[in-house]
Tab-separated table of C-alpha atoms in Angstrom:
chain	number	residue	atom	x	y	z
A	1	MET	CA	-29.579	-3.884	2.653
A	2	GLU	CA	-27.065	-6.564	1.602
A	3	THR	CA	-29.797	-8.061	-0.609
A	4	GLN	CA	-30.648	-4.674	-2.125
A	5	PHE	CA	-26.958	-3.994	-2.748
A	6	PRO	CA	-25.532	-7.421	-3.578
A	7	MET	CA	-21.804	-7.685	-4.094
A	8	LYS	CA	-21.105	-7.969	-7.815
A	9	GLN	CA	-18.411	-10.349	-9.003
A	10	ILE	CA	-17.094	-11.522	-12.374
A	11	LEU	CA	-14.080	-13.606	-11.341
A	12	ASN	CA	-14.252	-15.814	-8.262
A	13	GLU	CA	-11.424	-16.722	-5.886
A	14	ASP	CA	-10.397	-19.680	-8.049
A	15	GLY	CA	-9.972	-17.514	-11.127
A	16	ILE	CA	-13.202	-18.772	-12.715
A	17	VAL	CA	-15.656	-16.471	-14.495
A	18	VAL	CA	-19.007	-16.479	-12.663
A	19	ASN	CA	-20.652	-13.673	-14.683
A	20	SER	CA	-20.210	-13.799	-18.448
A	21	GLU	CA	-21.629	-10.307	-19.137
A	22	TYR	CA	-18.216	-8.888	-20.046
A	23	GLU	CA	-16.395	-12.093	-21.038
A	24	SER	CA	-16.042	-11.091	-24.690
A	25	GLN	CA	-14.134	-7.968	-23.570
A	26	MET	CA	-11.809	-9.882	-21.221
A	27	THR	CA	-9.102	-10.231	-23.842
A	28	GLU	CA	-5.606	-11.609	-23.293
A	29	GLU	CA	-4.194	-8.123	-23.897
A	30	LEU	CA	-6.428	-6.455	-21.281
A	31	THR	CA	-5.923	-9.256	-18.760
A	32	LYS	CA	-2.151	-9.093	-19.011
A	33	GLU	CA	-2.188	-5.296	-18.759
A	34	LEU	CA	-4.253	-5.503	-15.563
A	35	TYR	CA	-1.913	-8.145	-14.139
A	36	VAL	CA	1.244	-6.150	-14.928
A	37	MET	CA	-0.208	-2.987	-13.391
A	38	MET	CA	-1.228	-4.837	-10.210
A	39	LEU	CA	2.171	-6.525	-9.942
A	40	ARG	CA	3.882	-3.141	-10.419
A	41	ALA	CA	1.734	-1.583	-7.698
A	42	ARG	CA	2.509	-4.429	-5.289
A	43	MET	CA	6.243	-4.276	-5.923
A	44	PHE	CA	6.225	-0.493	-5.445
A	45	ASP	CA	4.342	-0.913	-2.169
A	46	ARG	CA	6.696	-3.588	-0.809
A	47	LYS	CA	9.734	-1.538	-1.804
A	48	SER	CA	8.295	1.486	-0.008
A	49	VAL	CA	7.769	-0.487	3.209
A	50	ASN	CA	11.369	-1.739	3.016
A	51	LEU	CA	12.678	1.792	2.414
A	52	GLN	CA	10.803	3.019	5.472
A	53	ARG	CA	12.150	0.194	7.627
A	54	GLN	CA	15.659	1.129	6.484
A	55	GLY	CA	15.088	4.795	7.382
A	56	ARG	CA	15.384	5.936	3.769
A	57	ILE	CA	11.869	7.471	3.660
A	58	GLY	CA	9.480	8.600	6.395
A	59	THR	CA	6.339	6.917	7.691
A	60	TYR	CA	4.597	5.065	4.868
A	61	VAL	CA	0.974	3.987	4.282
A	62	PRO	CA	0.841	0.496	2.729
A	63	PHE	CA	-1.946	-0.801	0.480
A	64	GLU	CA	-1.001	-4.422	-0.296
A	65	GLY	CA	-4.208	-6.366	-0.923
A	66	GLN	CA	-6.056	-3.405	-2.461
A	67	GLU	CA	-4.356	-3.499	-5.883
A	68	ALA	CA	-7.432	-4.625	-7.831
A	69	ALA	CA	-9.568	-1.794	-6.461
A	70	GLN	CA	-6.967	0.845	-7.277
A	71	VAL	CA	-5.641	-0.409	-10.602
A	72	GLY	CA	-8.976	-1.534	-12.044
A	73	SER	CA	-10.676	1.775	-11.268
A	74	SER	CA	-7.870	4.053	-12.468
A	75	LEU	CA	-7.210	2.269	-15.745
A	76	VAL	CA	-10.575	3.478	-17.105
A	77	LEU	CA	-9.569	7.147	-16.866
A	78	GLU	CA	-8.921	9.116	-20.029
A	79	GLU	CA	-6.655	12.064	-20.745
A	80	GLY	CA	-7.999	15.148	-19.008
A	81	ASP	CA	-9.932	13.312	-16.290
A	82	TRP	CA	-9.246	14.267	-12.681
A	83	MET	CA	-7.995	11.979	-9.916
A	84	PHE	CA	-8.238	12.792	-6.202
A	85	PRO	CA	-6.321	10.143	-4.205
A	86	THR	CA	-5.700	9.671	-0.508
A	87	TYR	CA	-2.261	8.971	0.936
A	88	ARG	CA	-2.842	5.239	0.296
A	89	ASP	CA	-3.693	5.248	-3.393
A	90	HIS	CA	-0.315	4.990	-5.096
A	91	GLY	CA	-1.481	1.958	-7.058
A	92	ALA	CA	-4.100	4.208	-8.656
A	93	THR	CA	-1.821	7.188	-9.238
A	94	LEU	CA	0.967	5.024	-10.704
A	95	THR	CA	-1.518	3.444	-13.096
A	96	TYR	CA	-2.789	6.855	-14.185
A	97	GLY	CA	0.758	7.991	-14.934
A	98	HIS	CA	2.296	9.403	-11.768
A	99	SER	CA	6.054	9.166	-11.398
A	100	ALA	CA	7.402	6.518	-8.994
A	101	ARG	CA	10.306	8.839	-8.210
A	102	ASN	CA	7.994	11.634	-7.107
A	103	LEU	CA	5.922	9.258	-4.997
A	104	PHE	CA	9.095	8.212	-3.174
A	105	LEU	CA	10.030	11.904	-2.812
A	106	TYR	CA	6.618	12.570	-1.251
A	107	TRP	CA	7.364	10.073	1.514
A	108	LYS	CA	10.816	11.551	1.915
A	109	GLY	CA	9.288	14.947	2.684
A	110	TYR	CA	9.745	16.787	-0.594
A	111	PRO	CA	6.829	19.037	-1.673
A	112	MET	CA	7.586	18.184	-5.300
A	113	GLY	CA	6.507	14.638	-4.478
A	114	CYS	CA	2.971	15.959	-4.925
A	115	VAL	CA	3.647	17.169	-8.474
A	116	PRO	CA	2.271	14.877	-11.218
A	117	PRO	CA	3.702	14.645	-14.727
A	118	GLU	CA	2.741	17.430	-17.131
A	119	GLY	CA	-0.801	16.992	-18.393
A	120	LYS	CA	-1.896	14.562	-15.671
A	121	ASN	CA	-4.681	15.911	-13.472
A	122	ILE	CA	-3.708	14.165	-10.227
A	123	PHE	CA	-4.236	16.116	-7.011
A	124	PRO	CA	-1.808	15.805	-4.077
A	125	PRO	CA	-2.680	12.877	-1.775
A	126	ALA	CA	-5.322	13.957	0.744
A	127	VAL	CA	-4.325	13.347	4.349
A	128	PRO	CA	-7.393	14.967	6.029
A	129	ILE	CA	-10.169	12.398	5.879
A	130	ALA	CA	-12.815	13.036	3.158
A	131	SER	CA	-11.776	16.593	2.259
A	132	GLN	CA	-10.889	15.421	-1.255
A	133	LEU	CA	-14.520	14.529	-2.025
A	134	LEU	CA	-15.360	18.229	-2.119
A	135	HIS	CA	-12.401	18.980	-4.387
A	136	ALA	CA	-13.421	16.200	-6.763
A	137	THR	CA	-17.000	17.426	-6.892
A	138	GLY	CA	-15.874	20.980	-7.566
A	139	ALA	CA	-13.512	19.946	-10.373
A	140	ALA	CA	-16.205	17.771	-11.955
A	141	TRP	CA	-18.730	20.604	-11.755
A	142	ALA	CA	-16.193	22.956	-13.381
A	143	GLU	CA	-15.724	20.525	-16.278
A	144	GLN	CA	-19.485	20.339	-16.628
A	145	MET	CA	-19.734	24.159	-16.761
A	146	LYS	CA	-16.968	24.275	-19.389
A	147	GLY	CA	-18.937	21.818	-21.501
A	148	THR	CA	-16.299	19.071	-21.646
A	149	ASP	CA	-16.884	15.348	-21.248
A	150	ARG	CA	-14.181	15.032	-18.563
A	151	GLY	CA	-14.956	13.753	-15.104
A	152	SER	CA	-13.452	13.098	-11.657
A	153	ILE	CA	-12.763	10.000	-9.636
A	154	VAL	CA	-12.143	10.308	-5.911
A	155	TYR	CA	-10.814	7.628	-3.548
A	156	PHE	CA	-11.650	7.264	0.139
A	157	GLY	CA	-11.924	4.631	2.847
A	158	ASP	CA	-14.915	3.411	4.845
A	159	GLY	CA	-14.113	5.793	7.726
A	160	ALA	CA	-14.462	8.776	5.395
A	161	THR	CA	-18.155	7.988	4.895
A	162	SER	CA	-18.749	8.977	8.531
A	163	GLU	CA	-17.361	12.468	7.884
A	164	GLY	CA	-19.414	15.525	6.986
A	165	ASP	CA	-17.400	16.165	3.814
A	166	PHE	CA	-18.590	12.837	2.404
A	167	HIS	CA	-22.228	13.853	2.705
A	168	GLU	CA	-21.655	17.391	1.453
A	169	GLY	CA	-19.773	16.102	-1.577
A	170	LEU	CA	-22.446	13.576	-2.531
A	171	ASN	CA	-25.272	16.033	-1.917
A	172	PHE	CA	-23.738	18.762	-4.060
A	173	ALA	CA	-22.805	16.334	-6.839
A	174	SER	CA	-26.333	14.935	-6.823
A	175	VAL	CA	-28.041	18.340	-6.933
A	176	TYR	CA	-25.808	19.625	-9.747
A	177	ASN	CA	-25.508	16.296	-11.581
A	178	ALA	CA	-21.714	16.599	-11.418
A	179	PRO	CA	-19.679	14.025	-13.415
A	180	VAL	CA	-17.861	12.402	-10.497
A	181	VAL	CA	-17.318	8.809	-9.409
A	182	PHE	CA	-17.066	8.386	-5.641
A	183	PHE	CA	-14.850	5.313	-5.222
A	184	ASN	CA	-14.838	3.827	-1.746
A	185	GLN	CA	-12.326	1.136	-0.728
A	186	ASN	CA	-13.958	-0.625	2.179
A	187	ASN	CA	-11.181	-2.630	3.819
A	188	GLY	CA	-13.155	-3.146	7.007
A	189	PHE	CA	-11.200	-0.831	9.281
A	190	ALA	CA	-11.031	2.915	9.911
A	191	ILE	CA	-7.474	2.820	11.269
A	192	SER	CA	-8.111	0.373	14.156
A	193	VAL	CA	-11.920	0.584	14.339
A	194	PRO	CA	-13.848	-2.199	12.542
A	195	THR	CA	-16.731	-1.091	10.328
A	196	GLU	CA	-19.417	-2.600	12.580
A	197	LYS	CA	-18.249	-0.388	15.463
A	198	GLN	CA	-18.176	2.710	13.299
A	199	MET	CA	-21.601	2.660	11.588
A	200	LYS	CA	-24.918	0.818	11.639
A	201	SER	CA	-25.161	0.818	7.833
A	202	LYS	CA	-24.760	-2.706	6.474
A	203	THR	CA	-23.114	-1.426	3.305
A	204	ILE	CA	-21.450	1.760	2.072
A	205	ALA	CA	-23.290	1.571	-1.264
A	206	GLN	CA	-26.679	2.053	0.425
A	207	LYS	CA	-25.645	5.575	1.450
A	208	ALA	CA	-26.230	6.580	-2.175
A	209	VAL	CA	-29.980	6.250	-1.594
A	210	ALA	CA	-30.038	9.418	0.501
A	211	TYR	CA	-28.779	11.388	-2.507
A	212	ASP	CA	-30.818	9.597	-5.182
A	213	ILE	CA	-27.749	8.474	-7.116
A	214	PRO	CA	-26.697	4.935	-8.109
A	215	GLY	CA	-24.888	2.931	-5.427
A	216	VAL	CA	-22.897	-0.124	-6.533
A	217	ARG	CA	-21.249	-2.763	-4.326
A	218	LEU	CA	-18.359	-4.739	-5.786
A	219	ASP	CA	-15.931	-7.499	-4.875
A	220	GLY	CA	-12.969	-5.133	-4.672
A	221	ASN	CA	-10.493	-7.988	-5.072
A	222	ASP	CA	-11.937	-8.897	-8.482
A	223	ILE	CA	-10.231	-6.563	-10.910
A	224	PHE	CA	-12.582	-7.343	-13.771
A	225	VAL	CA	-15.712	-6.248	-11.928
A	226	VAL	CA	-13.892	-3.155	-10.636
A	227	TYR	CA	-12.700	-2.233	-14.138
A	228	PHE	CA	-15.993	-2.722	-15.973
A	229	GLU	CA	-18.272	-1.219	-13.304
A	230	THR	CA	-16.049	1.854	-12.846
A	231	LYS	CA	-15.924	2.297	-16.622
A	232	LYS	CA	-19.719	2.143	-16.688
A	233	ALA	CA	-19.918	4.822	-13.994
A	234	MET	CA	-17.383	7.098	-15.739
A	235	ASP	CA	-19.171	6.678	-19.081
A	236	ARG	CA	-22.434	7.553	-17.351
A	237	ALA	CA	-20.825	10.685	-15.903
A	238	ARG	CA	-19.461	11.679	-19.331
A	239	ARG	CA	-22.964	11.429	-20.792
A	240	GLY	CA	-24.170	13.980	-18.276
A	241	GLU	CA	-26.111	11.480	-16.174
A	242	GLY	CA	-24.458	12.427	-12.895
A	243	PRO	CA	-22.446	10.865	-10.059
A	244	THR	CA	-22.165	7.266	-8.860
A	245	LEU	CA	-21.083	5.849	-5.501
A	246	ILE	CA	-19.021	2.650	-5.764
A	247	GLU	CA	-18.172	0.493	-2.764
A	248	ALA	CA	-15.281	-1.883	-3.453
A	249	VAL	CA	-15.109	-4.440	-0.637
A	250	THR	CA	-11.464	-5.343	-0.180
A	251	TYR	CA	-8.907	-6.290	2.464
A	252	ARG	CA	-5.519	-4.825	3.323
A	253	TYR	CA	-3.011	-7.271	4.834
A	254	GLY	CA	-0.780	-4.865	6.674
A	255	ALA	CA	-0.899	-1.966	9.066
A	256	HIS	CA	-2.738	1.329	8.671
A	257	THR	CA	0.725	2.914	8.531
A	258	THR	CA	4.241	1.740	9.261
A	259	ALA	CA	3.891	3.595	12.579
A	260	ASP	CA	1.341	1.194	14.072
A	261	ASP	CA	1.063	-2.489	14.950
A	262	PRO	CA	-1.924	-4.229	13.263
A	263	SER	CA	-1.638	-7.263	15.556
A	264	LYS	CA	-3.181	-5.070	18.279
A	265	TYR	CA	-6.490	-4.717	16.473
A	266	ARG	CA	-6.657	-7.213	13.563
A	267	ASP	CA	-6.653	-11.000	13.373
A	268	GLN	CA	-3.314	-11.805	11.753
A	269	GLU	CA	-4.428	-15.362	10.986
A	270	GLU	CA	-7.159	-13.900	8.793
A	271	SER	CA	-4.581	-11.848	6.921
A	272	LYS	CA	-2.595	-15.025	6.224
A	273	ARG	CA	-5.724	-16.854	5.088
A	274	ARG	CA	-6.739	-13.973	2.830
A	275	ARG	CA	-3.435	-14.142	0.996
A	276	GLU	CA	-4.335	-17.667	-0.102
A	277	THR	CA	-8.008	-17.092	-0.804
A	278	THR	CA	-9.110	-13.603	-1.848
A	279	ASP	CA	-5.804	-12.094	-3.017
A	280	PRO	CA	-6.452	-10.047	-6.195
A	281	LEU	CA	-3.138	-10.794	-7.894
A	282	LEU	CA	-3.255	-14.537	-7.211
A	283	ARG	CA	-6.844	-14.654	-8.464
A	284	LEU	CA	-5.945	-13.055	-11.804
A	285	GLU	CA	-2.879	-15.296	-12.126
A	286	ARG	CA	-5.156	-18.317	-11.728
A	287	TYR	CA	-7.406	-16.918	-14.485
A	288	LEU	CA	-4.385	-16.411	-16.769
A	289	GLN	CA	-3.327	-20.001	-16.092
A	290	ASN	CA	-6.844	-21.305	-16.712
A	291	LYS	CA	-6.905	-19.504	-20.075
A	292	GLY	CA	-3.427	-20.677	-21.056
A	293	TYR	CA	-2.129	-17.075	-21.122
A	294	PHE	CA	0.427	-17.481	-18.304
A	295	GLU	CA	4.066	-18.532	-18.474
A	296	GLU	CA	6.580	-18.291	-15.649
A	297	SER	CA	9.195	-16.891	-18.054
A	298	TRP	CA	6.813	-14.037	-18.966
A	299	LYS	CA	6.205	-13.236	-15.293
A	300	ALA	CA	9.960	-13.303	-14.575
A	301	GLN	CA	10.587	-10.877	-17.433
A	302	VAL	CA	7.856	-8.518	-16.201
A	303	GLU	CA	9.239	-8.631	-12.646
A	304	GLU	CA	12.721	-7.829	-13.938
A	305	GLU	CA	11.454	-4.793	-15.891
A	306	ILE	CA	9.472	-3.487	-12.917
A	307	THR	CA	12.430	-4.012	-10.584
A	308	LYS	CA	14.637	-1.919	-12.867
A	309	GLU	CA	12.037	0.859	-13.009
A	310	ILE	CA	11.621	0.964	-9.229
A	311	GLU	CA	15.350	0.793	-8.469
A	312	LYS	CA	15.971	3.676	-10.895
A	313	ALA	CA	13.227	5.685	-9.155
A	314	VAL	CA	14.849	5.007	-5.762
A	315	GLU	CA	18.250	6.032	-7.105
A	316	ASP	CA	16.782	9.274	-8.476
A	317	MET	CA	14.964	9.947	-5.195
A	318	GLU	CA	18.076	9.444	-3.089
A	319	ALA	CA	20.097	11.764	-5.330
A	320	TYR	CA	18.001	14.606	-3.881
A	321	GLY	CA	19.523	14.191	-0.424
A	322	PRO	CA	17.699	14.971	2.847
A	323	ALA	CA	14.530	17.054	2.688
A	324	GLU	CA	14.278	20.458	4.364
A	325	PRO	CA	11.871	20.175	7.385
A	326	SER	CA	10.867	23.853	7.177
A	327	ASP	CA	9.260	23.156	3.782
A	328	MET	CA	6.097	22.157	5.618
A	329	PHE	CA	5.662	25.819	6.565
A	330	THR	CA	7.027	27.597	3.504
A	331	HIS	CA	4.844	25.776	0.967
A	332	VAL	CA	1.464	26.503	2.568
A	333	PHE	CA	0.803	30.094	1.378
A	334	GLU	CA	2.761	32.496	-0.821
A	335	THR	CA	2.613	34.940	2.112
A	336	PRO	CA	2.372	33.042	5.421
A	337	THR	CA	-0.610	33.771	7.668
A	338	TRP	CA	0.151	34.820	11.245
A	339	SER	CA	-0.704	31.349	12.549
A	340	VAL	CA	1.631	29.587	10.099
A	341	GLN	CA	4.362	32.133	10.837
A	342	ASP	CA	3.953	31.551	14.603
A	343	GLN	CA	4.265	27.800	14.108
A	344	TYR	CA	7.317	28.279	11.893
A	345	ASP	CA	8.990	30.522	14.481
A	346	ALA	CA	8.256	28.027	17.258
A	347	PHE	CA	9.650	25.209	15.117
A	348	LYS	CA	12.885	27.102	14.419
A	349	ALA	CA	13.292	27.913	18.124
A	350	ARG	CA	12.783	24.259	19.074
A	351	VAL	CA	15.317	23.050	16.509
A	352	LYS	CA	17.822	25.641	17.733
A	353	GLU	CA	17.372	24.439	21.333
A	354	GLU	CA	17.975	20.824	20.365
A	355	VAL	CA	21.072	21.683	18.367
């Protein structure tokens, strides 16, 4: 199957173009925009980890190493398109216009952390595995029925492809030709379980065969191939030609969440090696240098601007004060069901006992 679904690449690890198909479109302007967005995503991610370690936000889900997959795929979206992220896809949501302040508020426990800016169709981060694939398919189908050329993109990890919702989403989208791009970030682990212990499939992309839709396998650390192949899939969806499954093969350096220890289940030496070899940001920086587009003074200026943006977002987030724990019950239904009410009552009793 690896030969039937070869991993596409445009830019290799040394920042050299190995596929010239899109070279004329790889302008200095686009390249710098991709670099800035990836750098912004990485700095947001590192700041979030630090905030969690300082007890200023709750448990956090890092994504460092996956910036190319998230930024490259989300930058192709147009106004009115729908995005369905997981709890790990802040690089994608930031790129599509989400507020850094609200993302920090989300991890602080505020329901409004799920609210995107006006006019941005970004769903709340999905915590249940693969449930968002059904939402994305439904929204795409609705756009199709309304006669628009808008579509959906949905993010999920390799573990999600072992869930029933994955198969139901792809089957429905295939049958109804729904304009949705299923974007998988295969980082090799479903929490602590390596891919080879989770499935016998050699690739994720091959799973598209069962639904008679295109399946594409990409070097997920090469932002150019992610950007152009996702754009091709979204354009295909807009033309009414149906869904596409994309597998972006990537690698996350850190833990599944800040609540676990990756040294228990991942080779930390490999993580160190990956930072020097396959890192998406370093690769694009090498390309910028090779093209003569890169200056340290420009990078320093960009870092300063991003730092100011993130620090302002943190300041705004902290001005809200502590979150109200009971919000997790009061924001589920307008009128609580008996089961939610029972849980809420039990929670209040427990808090009262501890006080």
